[in-house]
mmCIF file of C-alpha atoms and ligand atoms in Angstrom:
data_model
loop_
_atom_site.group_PDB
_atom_site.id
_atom_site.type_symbol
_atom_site.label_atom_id
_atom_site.label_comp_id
_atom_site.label_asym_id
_atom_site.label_seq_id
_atom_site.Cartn_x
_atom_site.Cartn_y
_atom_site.Cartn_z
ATOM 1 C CA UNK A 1 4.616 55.672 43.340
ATOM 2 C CA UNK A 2 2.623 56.570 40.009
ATOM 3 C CA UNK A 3 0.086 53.959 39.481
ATOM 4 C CA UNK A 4 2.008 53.379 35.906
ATOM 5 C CA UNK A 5 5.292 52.337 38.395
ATOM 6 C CA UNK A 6 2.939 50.195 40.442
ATOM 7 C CA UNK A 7 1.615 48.499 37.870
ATOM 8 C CA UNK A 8 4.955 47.962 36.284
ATOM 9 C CA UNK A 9 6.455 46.575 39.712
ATOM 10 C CA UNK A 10 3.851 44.004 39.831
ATOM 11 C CA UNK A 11 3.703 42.951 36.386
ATOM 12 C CA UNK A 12 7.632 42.679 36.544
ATOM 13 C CA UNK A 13 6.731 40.162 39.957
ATOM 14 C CA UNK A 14 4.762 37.944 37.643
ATOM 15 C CA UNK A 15 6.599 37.960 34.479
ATOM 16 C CA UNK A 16 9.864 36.696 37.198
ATOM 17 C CA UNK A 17 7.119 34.331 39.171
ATOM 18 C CA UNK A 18 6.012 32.825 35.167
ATOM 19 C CA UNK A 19 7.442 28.994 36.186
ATOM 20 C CA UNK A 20 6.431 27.568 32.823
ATOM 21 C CA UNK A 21 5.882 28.669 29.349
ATOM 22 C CA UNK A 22 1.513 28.296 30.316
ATOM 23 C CA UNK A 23 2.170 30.644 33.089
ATOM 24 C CA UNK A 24 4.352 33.545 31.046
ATOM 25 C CA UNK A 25 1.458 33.358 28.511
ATOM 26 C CA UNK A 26 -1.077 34.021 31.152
ATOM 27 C CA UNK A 27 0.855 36.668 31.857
ATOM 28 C CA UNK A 28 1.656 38.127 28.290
ATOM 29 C CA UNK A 29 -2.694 37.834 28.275
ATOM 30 C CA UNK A 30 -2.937 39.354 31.191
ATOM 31 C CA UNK A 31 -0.811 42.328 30.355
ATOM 32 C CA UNK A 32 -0.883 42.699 26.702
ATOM 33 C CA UNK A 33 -3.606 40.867 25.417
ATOM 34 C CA UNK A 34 -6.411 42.493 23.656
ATOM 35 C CA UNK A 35 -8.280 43.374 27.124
ATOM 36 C CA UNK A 36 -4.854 43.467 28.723
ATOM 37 C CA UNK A 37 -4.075 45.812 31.871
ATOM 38 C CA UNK A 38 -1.201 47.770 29.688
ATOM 39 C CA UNK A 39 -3.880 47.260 26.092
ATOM 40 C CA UNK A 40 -6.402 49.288 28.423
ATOM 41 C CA UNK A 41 -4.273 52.075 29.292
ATOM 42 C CA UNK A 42 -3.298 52.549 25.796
ATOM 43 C CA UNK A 43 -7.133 52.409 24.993
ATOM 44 C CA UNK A 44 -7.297 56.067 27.073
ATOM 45 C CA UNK A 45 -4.426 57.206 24.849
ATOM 46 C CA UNK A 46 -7.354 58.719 22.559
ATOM 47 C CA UNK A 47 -9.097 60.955 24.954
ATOM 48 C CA UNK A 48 -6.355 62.461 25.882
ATOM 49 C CA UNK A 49 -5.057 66.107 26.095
ATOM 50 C CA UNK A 50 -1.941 66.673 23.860
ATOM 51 C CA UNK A 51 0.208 67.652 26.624
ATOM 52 C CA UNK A 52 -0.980 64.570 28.584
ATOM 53 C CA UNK A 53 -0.286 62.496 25.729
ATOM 54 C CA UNK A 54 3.151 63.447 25.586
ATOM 55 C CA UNK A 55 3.995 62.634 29.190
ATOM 56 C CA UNK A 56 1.525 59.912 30.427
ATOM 57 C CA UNK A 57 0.995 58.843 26.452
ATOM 58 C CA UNK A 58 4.908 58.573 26.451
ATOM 59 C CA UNK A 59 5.198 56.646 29.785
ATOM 60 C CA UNK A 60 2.359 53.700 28.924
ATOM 61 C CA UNK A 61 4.111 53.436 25.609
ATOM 62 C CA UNK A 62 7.683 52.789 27.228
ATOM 63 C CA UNK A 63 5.373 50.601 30.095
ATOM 64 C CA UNK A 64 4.032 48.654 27.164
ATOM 65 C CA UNK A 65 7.887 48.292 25.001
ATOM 66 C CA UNK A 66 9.709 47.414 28.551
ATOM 67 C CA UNK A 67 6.852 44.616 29.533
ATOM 68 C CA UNK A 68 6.477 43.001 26.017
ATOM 69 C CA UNK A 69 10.558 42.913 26.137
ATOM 70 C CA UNK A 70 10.613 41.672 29.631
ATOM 71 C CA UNK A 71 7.570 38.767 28.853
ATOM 72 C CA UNK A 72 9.917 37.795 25.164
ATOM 73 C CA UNK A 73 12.689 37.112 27.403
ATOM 74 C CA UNK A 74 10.926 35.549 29.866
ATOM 75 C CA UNK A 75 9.578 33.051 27.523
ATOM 76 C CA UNK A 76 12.571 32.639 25.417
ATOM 77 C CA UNK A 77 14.408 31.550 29.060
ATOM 78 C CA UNK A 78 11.706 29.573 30.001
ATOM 79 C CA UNK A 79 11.584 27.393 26.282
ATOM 80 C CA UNK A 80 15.377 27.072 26.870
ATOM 81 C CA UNK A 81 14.580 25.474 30.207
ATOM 82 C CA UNK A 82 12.201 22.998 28.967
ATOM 83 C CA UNK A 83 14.087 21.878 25.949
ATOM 84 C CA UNK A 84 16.870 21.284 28.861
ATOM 85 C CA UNK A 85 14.785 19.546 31.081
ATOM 86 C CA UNK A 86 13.456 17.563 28.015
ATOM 87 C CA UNK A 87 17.048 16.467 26.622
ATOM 88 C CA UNK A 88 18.227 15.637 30.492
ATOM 89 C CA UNK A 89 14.932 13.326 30.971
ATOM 90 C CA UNK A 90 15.125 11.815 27.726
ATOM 91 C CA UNK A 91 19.196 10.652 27.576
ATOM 92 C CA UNK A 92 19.603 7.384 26.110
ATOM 93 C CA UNK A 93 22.969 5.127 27.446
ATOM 94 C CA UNK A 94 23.743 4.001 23.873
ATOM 95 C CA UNK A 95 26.383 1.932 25.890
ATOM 96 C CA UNK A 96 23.894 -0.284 27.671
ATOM 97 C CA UNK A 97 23.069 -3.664 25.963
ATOM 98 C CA UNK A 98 20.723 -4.548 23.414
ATOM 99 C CA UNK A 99 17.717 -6.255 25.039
ATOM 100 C CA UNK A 100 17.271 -9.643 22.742
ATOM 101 C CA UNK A 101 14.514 -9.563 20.523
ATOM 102 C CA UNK A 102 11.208 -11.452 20.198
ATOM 103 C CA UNK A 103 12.987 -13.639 17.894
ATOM 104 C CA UNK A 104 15.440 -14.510 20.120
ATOM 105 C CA UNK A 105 13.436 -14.986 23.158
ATOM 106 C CA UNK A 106 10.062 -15.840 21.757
ATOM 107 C CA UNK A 107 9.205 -19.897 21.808
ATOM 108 C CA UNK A 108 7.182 -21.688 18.812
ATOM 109 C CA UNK A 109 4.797 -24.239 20.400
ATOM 110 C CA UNK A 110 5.895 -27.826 19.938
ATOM 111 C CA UNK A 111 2.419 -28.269 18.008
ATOM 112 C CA UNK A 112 3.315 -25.537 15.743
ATOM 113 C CA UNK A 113 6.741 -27.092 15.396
ATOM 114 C CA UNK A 114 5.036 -30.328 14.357
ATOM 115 C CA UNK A 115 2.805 -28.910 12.080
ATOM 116 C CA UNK A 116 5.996 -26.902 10.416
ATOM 117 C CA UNK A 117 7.734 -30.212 10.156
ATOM 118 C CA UNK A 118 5.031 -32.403 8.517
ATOM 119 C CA UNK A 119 4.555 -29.382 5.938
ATOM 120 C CA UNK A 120 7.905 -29.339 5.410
ATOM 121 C CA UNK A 121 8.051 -32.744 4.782
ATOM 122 C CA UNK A 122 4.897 -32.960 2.396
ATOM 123 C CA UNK A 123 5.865 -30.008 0.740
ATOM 124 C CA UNK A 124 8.663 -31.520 -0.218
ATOM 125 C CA UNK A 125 6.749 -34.577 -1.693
ATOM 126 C CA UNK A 126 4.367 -31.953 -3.749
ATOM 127 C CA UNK A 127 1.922 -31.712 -1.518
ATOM 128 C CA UNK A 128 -0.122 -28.397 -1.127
ATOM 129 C CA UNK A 129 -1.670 -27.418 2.183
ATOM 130 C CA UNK A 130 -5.561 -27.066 2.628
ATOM 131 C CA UNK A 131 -7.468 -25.935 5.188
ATOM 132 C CA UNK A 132 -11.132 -26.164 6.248
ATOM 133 C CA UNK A 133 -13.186 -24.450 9.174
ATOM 134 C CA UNK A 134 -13.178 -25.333 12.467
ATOM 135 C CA UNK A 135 -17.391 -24.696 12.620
ATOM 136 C CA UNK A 136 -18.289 -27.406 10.095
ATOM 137 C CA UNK A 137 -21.955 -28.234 8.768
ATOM 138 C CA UNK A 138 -23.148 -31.946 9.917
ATOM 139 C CA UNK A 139 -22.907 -32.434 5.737
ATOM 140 C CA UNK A 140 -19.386 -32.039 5.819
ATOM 141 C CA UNK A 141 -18.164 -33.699 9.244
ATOM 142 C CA UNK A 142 -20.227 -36.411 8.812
ATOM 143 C CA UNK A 143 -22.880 -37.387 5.809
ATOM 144 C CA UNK A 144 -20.498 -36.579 2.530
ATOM 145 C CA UNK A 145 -17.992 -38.703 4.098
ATOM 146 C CA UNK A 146 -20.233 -41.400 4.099
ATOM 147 C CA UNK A 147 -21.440 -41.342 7.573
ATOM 148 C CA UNK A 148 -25.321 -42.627 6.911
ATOM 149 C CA UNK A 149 -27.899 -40.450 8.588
ATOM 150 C CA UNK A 150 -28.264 -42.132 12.241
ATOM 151 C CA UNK A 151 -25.452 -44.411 12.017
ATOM 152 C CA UNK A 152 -23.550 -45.529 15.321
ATOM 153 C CA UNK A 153 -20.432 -43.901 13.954
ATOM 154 C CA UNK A 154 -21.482 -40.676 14.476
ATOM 155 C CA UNK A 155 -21.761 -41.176 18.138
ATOM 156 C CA UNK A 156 -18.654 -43.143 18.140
ATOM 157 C CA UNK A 157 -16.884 -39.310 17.721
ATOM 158 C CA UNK A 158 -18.357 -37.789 20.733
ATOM 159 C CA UNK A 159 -19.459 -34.717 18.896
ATOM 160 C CA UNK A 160 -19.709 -31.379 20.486
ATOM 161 C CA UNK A 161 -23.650 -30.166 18.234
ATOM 162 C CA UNK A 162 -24.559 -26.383 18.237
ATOM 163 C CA UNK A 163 -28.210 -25.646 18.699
ATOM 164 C CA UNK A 164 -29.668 -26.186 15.353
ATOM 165 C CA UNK A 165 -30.579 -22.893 13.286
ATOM 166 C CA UNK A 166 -33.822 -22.099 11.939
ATOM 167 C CA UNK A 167 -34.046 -24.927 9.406
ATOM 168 C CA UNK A 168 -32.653 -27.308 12.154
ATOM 169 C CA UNK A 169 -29.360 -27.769 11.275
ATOM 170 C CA UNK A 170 -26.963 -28.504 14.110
ATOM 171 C CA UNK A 171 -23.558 -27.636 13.268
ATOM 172 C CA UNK A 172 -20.870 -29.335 14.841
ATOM 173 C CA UNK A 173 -17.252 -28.522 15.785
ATOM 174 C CA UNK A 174 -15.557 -30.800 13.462
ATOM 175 C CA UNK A 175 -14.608 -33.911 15.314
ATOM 176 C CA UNK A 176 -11.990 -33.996 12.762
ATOM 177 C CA UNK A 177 -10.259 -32.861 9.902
ATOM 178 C CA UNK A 178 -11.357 -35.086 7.416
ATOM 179 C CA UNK A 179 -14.046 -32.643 5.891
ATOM 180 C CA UNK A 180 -11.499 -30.722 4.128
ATOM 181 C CA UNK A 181 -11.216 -33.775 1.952
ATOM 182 C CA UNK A 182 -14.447 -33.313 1.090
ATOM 183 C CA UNK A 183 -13.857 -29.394 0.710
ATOM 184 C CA UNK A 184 -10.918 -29.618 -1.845
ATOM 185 C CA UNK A 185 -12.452 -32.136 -3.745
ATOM 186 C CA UNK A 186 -15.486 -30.287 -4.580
ATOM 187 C CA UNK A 187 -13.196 -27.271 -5.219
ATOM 188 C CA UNK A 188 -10.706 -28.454 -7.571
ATOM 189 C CA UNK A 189 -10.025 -31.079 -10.139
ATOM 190 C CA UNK A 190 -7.900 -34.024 -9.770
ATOM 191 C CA UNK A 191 -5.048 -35.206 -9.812
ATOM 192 C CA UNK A 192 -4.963 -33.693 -6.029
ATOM 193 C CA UNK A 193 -1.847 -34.034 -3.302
ATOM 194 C CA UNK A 194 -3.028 -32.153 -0.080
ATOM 195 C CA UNK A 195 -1.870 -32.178 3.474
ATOM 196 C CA UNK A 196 -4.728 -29.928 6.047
ATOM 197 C CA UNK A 197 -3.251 -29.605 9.463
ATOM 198 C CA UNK A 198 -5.636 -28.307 11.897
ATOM 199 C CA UNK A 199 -7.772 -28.305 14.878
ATOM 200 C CA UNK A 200 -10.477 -30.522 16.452
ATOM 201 C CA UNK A 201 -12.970 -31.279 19.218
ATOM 202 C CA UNK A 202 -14.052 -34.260 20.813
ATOM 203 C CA UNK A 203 -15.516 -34.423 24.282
ATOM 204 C CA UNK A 204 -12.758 -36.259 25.583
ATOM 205 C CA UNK A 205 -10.419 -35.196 28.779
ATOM 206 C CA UNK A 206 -7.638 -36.496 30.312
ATOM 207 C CA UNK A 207 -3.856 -36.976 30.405
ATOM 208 C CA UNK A 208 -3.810 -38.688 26.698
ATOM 209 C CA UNK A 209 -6.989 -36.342 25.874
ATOM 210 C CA UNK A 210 -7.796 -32.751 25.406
ATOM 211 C CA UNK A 211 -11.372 -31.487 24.408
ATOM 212 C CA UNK A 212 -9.416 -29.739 21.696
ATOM 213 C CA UNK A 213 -7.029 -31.486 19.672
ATOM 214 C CA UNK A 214 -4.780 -31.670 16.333
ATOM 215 C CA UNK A 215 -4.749 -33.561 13.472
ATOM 216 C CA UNK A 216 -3.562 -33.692 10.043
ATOM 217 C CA UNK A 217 -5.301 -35.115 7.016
ATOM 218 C CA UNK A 218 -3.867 -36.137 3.806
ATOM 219 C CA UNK A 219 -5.137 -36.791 0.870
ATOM 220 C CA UNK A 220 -4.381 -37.983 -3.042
ATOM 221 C CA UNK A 221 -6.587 -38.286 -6.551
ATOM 222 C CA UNK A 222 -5.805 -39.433 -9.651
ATOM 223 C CA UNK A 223 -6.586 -41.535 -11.916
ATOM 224 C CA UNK A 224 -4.061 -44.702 -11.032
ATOM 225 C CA UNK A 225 -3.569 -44.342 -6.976
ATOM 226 C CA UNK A 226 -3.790 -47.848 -5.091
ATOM 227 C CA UNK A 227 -2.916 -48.967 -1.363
ATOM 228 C CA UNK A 228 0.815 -49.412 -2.804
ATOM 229 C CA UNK A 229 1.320 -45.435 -3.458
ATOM 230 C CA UNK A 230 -0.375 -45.218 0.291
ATOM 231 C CA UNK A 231 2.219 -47.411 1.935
ATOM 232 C CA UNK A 232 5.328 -45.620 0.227
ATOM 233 C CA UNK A 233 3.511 -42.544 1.535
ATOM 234 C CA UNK A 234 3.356 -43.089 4.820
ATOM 235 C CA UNK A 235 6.860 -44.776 5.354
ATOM 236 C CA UNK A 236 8.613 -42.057 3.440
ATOM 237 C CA UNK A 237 7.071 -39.736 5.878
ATOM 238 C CA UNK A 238 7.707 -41.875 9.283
ATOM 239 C CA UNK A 239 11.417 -41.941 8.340
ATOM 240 C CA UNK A 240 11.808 -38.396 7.733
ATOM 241 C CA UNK A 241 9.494 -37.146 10.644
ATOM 242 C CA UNK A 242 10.933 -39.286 13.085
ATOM 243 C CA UNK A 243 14.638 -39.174 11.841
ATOM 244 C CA UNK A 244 15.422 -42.451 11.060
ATOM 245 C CA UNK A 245 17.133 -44.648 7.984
ATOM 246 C CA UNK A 246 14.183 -46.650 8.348
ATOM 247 C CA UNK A 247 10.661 -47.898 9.730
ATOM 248 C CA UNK A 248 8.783 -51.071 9.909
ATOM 249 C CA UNK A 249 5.171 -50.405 9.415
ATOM 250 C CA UNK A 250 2.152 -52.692 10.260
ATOM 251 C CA UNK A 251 -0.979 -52.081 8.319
ATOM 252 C CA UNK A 252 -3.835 -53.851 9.930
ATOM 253 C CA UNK A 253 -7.378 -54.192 8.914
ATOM 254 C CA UNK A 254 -9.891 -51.316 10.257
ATOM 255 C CA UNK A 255 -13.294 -49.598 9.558
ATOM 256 C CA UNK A 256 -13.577 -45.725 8.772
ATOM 257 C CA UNK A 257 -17.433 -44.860 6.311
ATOM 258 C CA UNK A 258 -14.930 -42.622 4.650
ATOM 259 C CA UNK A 259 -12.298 -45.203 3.348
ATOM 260 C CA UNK A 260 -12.469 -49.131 1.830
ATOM 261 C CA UNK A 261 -10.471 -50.630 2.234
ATOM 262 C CA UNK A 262 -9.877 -48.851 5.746
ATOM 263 C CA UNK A 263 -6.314 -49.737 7.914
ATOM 264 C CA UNK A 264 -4.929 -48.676 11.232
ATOM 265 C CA UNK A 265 -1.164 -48.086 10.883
ATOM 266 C CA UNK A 266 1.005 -48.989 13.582
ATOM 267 C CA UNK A 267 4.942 -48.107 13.578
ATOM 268 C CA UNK A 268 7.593 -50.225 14.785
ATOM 269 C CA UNK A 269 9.001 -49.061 18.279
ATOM 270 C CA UNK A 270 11.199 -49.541 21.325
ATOM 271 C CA UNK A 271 9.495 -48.308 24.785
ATOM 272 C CA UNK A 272 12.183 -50.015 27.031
ATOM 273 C CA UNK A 273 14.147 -46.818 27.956
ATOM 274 C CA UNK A 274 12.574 -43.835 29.303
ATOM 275 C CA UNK A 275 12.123 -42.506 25.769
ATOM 276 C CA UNK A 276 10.302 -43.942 22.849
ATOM 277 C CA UNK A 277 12.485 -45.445 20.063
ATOM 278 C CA UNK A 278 11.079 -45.450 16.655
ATOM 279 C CA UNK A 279 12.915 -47.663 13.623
ATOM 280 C CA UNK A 280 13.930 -50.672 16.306
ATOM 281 C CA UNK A 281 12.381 -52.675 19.133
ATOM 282 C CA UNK A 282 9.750 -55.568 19.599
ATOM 283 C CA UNK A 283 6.727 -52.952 20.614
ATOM 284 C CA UNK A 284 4.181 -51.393 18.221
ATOM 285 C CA UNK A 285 2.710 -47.997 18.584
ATOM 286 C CA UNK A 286 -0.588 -47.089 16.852
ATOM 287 C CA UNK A 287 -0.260 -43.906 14.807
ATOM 288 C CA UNK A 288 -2.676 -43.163 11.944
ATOM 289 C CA UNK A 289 -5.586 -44.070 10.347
ATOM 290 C CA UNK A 290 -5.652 -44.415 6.715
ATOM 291 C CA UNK A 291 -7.366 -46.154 3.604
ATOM 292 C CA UNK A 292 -8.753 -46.252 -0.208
ATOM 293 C CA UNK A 293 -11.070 -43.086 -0.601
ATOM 294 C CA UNK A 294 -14.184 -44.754 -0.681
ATOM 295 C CA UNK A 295 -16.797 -44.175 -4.140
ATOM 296 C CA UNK A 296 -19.465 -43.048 -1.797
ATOM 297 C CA UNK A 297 -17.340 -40.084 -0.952
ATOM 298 C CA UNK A 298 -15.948 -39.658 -4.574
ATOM 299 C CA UNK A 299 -19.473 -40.038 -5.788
ATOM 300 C CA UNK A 300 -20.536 -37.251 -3.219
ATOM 301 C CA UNK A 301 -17.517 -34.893 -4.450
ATOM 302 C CA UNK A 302 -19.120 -35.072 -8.083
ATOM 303 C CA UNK A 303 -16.012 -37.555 -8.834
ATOM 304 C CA UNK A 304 -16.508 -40.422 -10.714
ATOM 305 C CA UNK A 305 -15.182 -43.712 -8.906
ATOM 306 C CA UNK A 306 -14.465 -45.361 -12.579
ATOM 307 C CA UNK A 307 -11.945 -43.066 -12.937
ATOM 308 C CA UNK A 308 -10.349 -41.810 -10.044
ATOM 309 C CA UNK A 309 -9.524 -43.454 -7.047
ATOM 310 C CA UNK A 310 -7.559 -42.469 -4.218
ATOM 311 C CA UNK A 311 -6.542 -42.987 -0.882
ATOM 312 C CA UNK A 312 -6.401 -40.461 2.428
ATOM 313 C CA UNK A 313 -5.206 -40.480 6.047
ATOM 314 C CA UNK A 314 -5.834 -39.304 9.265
ATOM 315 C CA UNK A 315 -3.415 -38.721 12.293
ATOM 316 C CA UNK A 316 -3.496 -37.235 15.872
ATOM 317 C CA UNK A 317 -0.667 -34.252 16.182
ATOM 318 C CA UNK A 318 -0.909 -34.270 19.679
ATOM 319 C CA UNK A 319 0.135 -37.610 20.925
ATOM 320 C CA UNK A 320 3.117 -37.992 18.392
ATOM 321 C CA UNK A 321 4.025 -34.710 19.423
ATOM 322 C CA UNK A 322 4.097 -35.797 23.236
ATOM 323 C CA UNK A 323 6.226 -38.991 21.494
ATOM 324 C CA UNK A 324 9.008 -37.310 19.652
ATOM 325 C CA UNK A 325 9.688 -34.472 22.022
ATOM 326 C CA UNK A 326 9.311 -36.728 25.536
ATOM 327 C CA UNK A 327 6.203 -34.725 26.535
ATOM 328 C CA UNK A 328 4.340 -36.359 29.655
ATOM 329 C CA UNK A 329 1.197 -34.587 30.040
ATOM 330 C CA UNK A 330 -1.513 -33.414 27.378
ATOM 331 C CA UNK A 331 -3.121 -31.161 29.269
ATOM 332 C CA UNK A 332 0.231 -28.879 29.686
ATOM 333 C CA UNK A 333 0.120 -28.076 25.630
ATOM 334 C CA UNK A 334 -2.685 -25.556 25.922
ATOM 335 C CA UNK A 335 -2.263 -24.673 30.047
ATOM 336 C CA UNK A 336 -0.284 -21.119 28.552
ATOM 337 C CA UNK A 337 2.286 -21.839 31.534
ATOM 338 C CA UNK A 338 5.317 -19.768 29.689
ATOM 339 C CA UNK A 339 8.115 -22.103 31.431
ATOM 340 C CA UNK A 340 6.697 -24.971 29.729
ATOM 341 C CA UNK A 341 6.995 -23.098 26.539
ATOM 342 C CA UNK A 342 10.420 -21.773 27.098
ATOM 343 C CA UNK A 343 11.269 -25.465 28.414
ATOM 344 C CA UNK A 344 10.177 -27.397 24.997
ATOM 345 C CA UNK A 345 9.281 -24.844 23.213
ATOM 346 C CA UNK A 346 11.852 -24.044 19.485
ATOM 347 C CA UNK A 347 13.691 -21.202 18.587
ATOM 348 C CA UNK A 348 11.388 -19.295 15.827
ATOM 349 C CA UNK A 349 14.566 -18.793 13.265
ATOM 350 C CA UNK A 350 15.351 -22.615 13.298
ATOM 351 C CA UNK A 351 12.600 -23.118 10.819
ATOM 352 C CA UNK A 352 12.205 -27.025 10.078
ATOM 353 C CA UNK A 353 13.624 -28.050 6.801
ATOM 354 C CA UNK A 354 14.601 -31.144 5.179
ATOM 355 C CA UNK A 355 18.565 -30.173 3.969
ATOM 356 C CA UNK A 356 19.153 -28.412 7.739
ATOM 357 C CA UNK A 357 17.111 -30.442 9.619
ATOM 358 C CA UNK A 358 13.870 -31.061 10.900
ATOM 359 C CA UNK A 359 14.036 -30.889 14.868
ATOM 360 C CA UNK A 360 18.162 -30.076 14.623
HETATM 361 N N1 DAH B 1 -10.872 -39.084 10.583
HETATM 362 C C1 DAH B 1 -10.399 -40.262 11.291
HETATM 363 C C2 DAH B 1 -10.497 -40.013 12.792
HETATM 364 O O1 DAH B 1 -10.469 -38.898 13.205
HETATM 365 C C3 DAH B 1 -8.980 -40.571 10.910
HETATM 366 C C4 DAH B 1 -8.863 -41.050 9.512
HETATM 367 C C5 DAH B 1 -8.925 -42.385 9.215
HETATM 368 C C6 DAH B 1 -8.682 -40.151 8.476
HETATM 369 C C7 DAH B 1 -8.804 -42.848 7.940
HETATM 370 C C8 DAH B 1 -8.588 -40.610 7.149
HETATM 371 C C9 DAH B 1 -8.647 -41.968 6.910
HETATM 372 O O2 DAH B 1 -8.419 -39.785 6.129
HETATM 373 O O3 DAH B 1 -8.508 -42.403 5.629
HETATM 374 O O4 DAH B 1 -10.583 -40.935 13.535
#
């Protein structure tokens, strides 16, 4: 066998052997690349005689047309295959069923609901929503609200302090969210109607208590606001938050810096059954804490007290949370256990409204 036939016989072995489209290019290199076994014998085309170029010349040229062929359809093969292979691995059965989306299997937290709900409801009274950090300055937690430097009351809130900074400020993680009362009022002009849900820290643990907790704030400015507005307030919201024609309310004497006069609200209920009744029963439940904006906290919000008054409120999401929806255990709201979620968790489409329904 010429040594053109023996290289033909192998290179035939490998182009068959190629398994892959990588290994017929190795090959195609191999063979006819620029420093190719068949490229090299064409390379000695030049020193040779005429007569040799007409037979051996003739014989590497055919070697070079039958390989090139032989390594085109080799590769075309071999790109059919994989296209194959690709189509066979990728089949979708468009007869299998639709998984359900997010939105169908996805829970909203019962605090989230809440918070939806209350907006919803304020909203609808013209109330805007505010919001305020949850890293608050000791100014704004405490001393604009009319907290005096070293008073008792600041210790009453079981603050969690950073280390202070380089002047010596501590901040704190607002023990509530009554400094974004302080926060809209130095950034915009009466008459204001604000709700600011949010959260807050106390070190506090238990069944009743979490270290981290929710409340919402409200507040109202203007020029002619007195305890009378606060009352139709707060009752308009009871009935619609807790679904009822109506609510008995107690108002009864408290003490908050931040509010004078200051009131803790109670709400009418019925604890006989294994659920809370709200609107009926000889019990009393304890549910917000409200009051006249004080002047010191006007005065400190470049408002003067002459002319505007107003009044504000503060209540726990948690707890009436744990009330409405028949929740036993605090601590289960922020344990991430998904069966919990899925258990009282709400459908994200069923977004609370007053015309469809708040909890419906
Ligand atoms: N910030 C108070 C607390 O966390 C609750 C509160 C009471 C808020 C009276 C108010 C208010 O706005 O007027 O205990």
């Amino acid at each position: 066998m010429s040594d053109l036939e023996d290289l033909k016989a192998r290179l035939t072995a490998e182009i068959a052997g190629a398994e892959d489209e990588a290994a017929i290019e190795a090959v195609r290199v191999a063979a006819i690349g620029k420093k190719g076994s068949v490229s090299e014998l064409l390379k000695t085309l030049g020193k040779m005689t005429p007569d040799e170029r007409k037979t051996r010349g003739a014989a590497i040229n055919e070697l070079k047309t039958e390989i090139t062929d032989a390594i085109s359809a080799r590769k075309a093969a071999l790109k059919d295959a994989a296209v194959t292979a690709r189509l066979k691995a990728e089949t979708v059965d468009v007869t299998l069923p639709v998984r359900p989306s997010p939105s169908q299997t996805g829970r909203v937290h019962p605090v989230s609901q809440i918070v939806d709900e209350i907006t919803a409801i304020f909203g609808d009274m013209g109330f805007a929503i505010a919001e305020g950090p949850d890293i608050e300055s000791d100014y704004y937690n405490f001393t604009a609200l009319n907290f005096p430097e070293g008073h008792p009351a600041r210790e009453m809130h079981d603050t969690f302090f950073f280390q202070p900074d380089e002047k010596g400020e501590r901040k704190v993680l607002r023990t509530h969210t009554s400094p974004v009362q302080i926060r809209t009022m130095k950034a915009q002009e009466p008459p204001i109607r604000i709700v600011a849900p949010g959260k807050t820290y106390r070190q506090d643990s238990d069944a009743t208590h979490s270290p981290m907790f929710h409340q919402v704030e409200g507040l109202v400015i203007d020029k002619v606001t007195h305890v009378g507005h606060l009352r139709w307030t707060l009752e308009e919201f009871c009935k619609a938050f807790f679904e009822v024609d109506s609510v008995t309310m107690r108002f009864r004497p408290s003490f908050f810096p931040f509010t004078e006069p200051s009131f803790e609200v109670d709400i009418q209920c019925d604890r006989s059954g294994p659920q809370v009744k709200f609107g009926e029963g000889n019990d009393w439940m304890e549910i917000l804490g409200c009051g006249m904006v004080h002047p010191n906290v006007l005065k400190n919000c470049g408002l003067d007290p002459d002319v505007y008054q107003g009044f504000a409120w503060g209540m726990g999401l948690d707890r009436i949370a744990m009330l409405k929806y028949g929740m036993p255990d605090l601590r289960d709201f922020f344990a991430a256990d998904q069966r919990w979620t899925n258990h009282y968790g709400f459908r994200p489409l069923d977004i609370p409204t007053l015309f469809a329904g708040l909890s419906a």
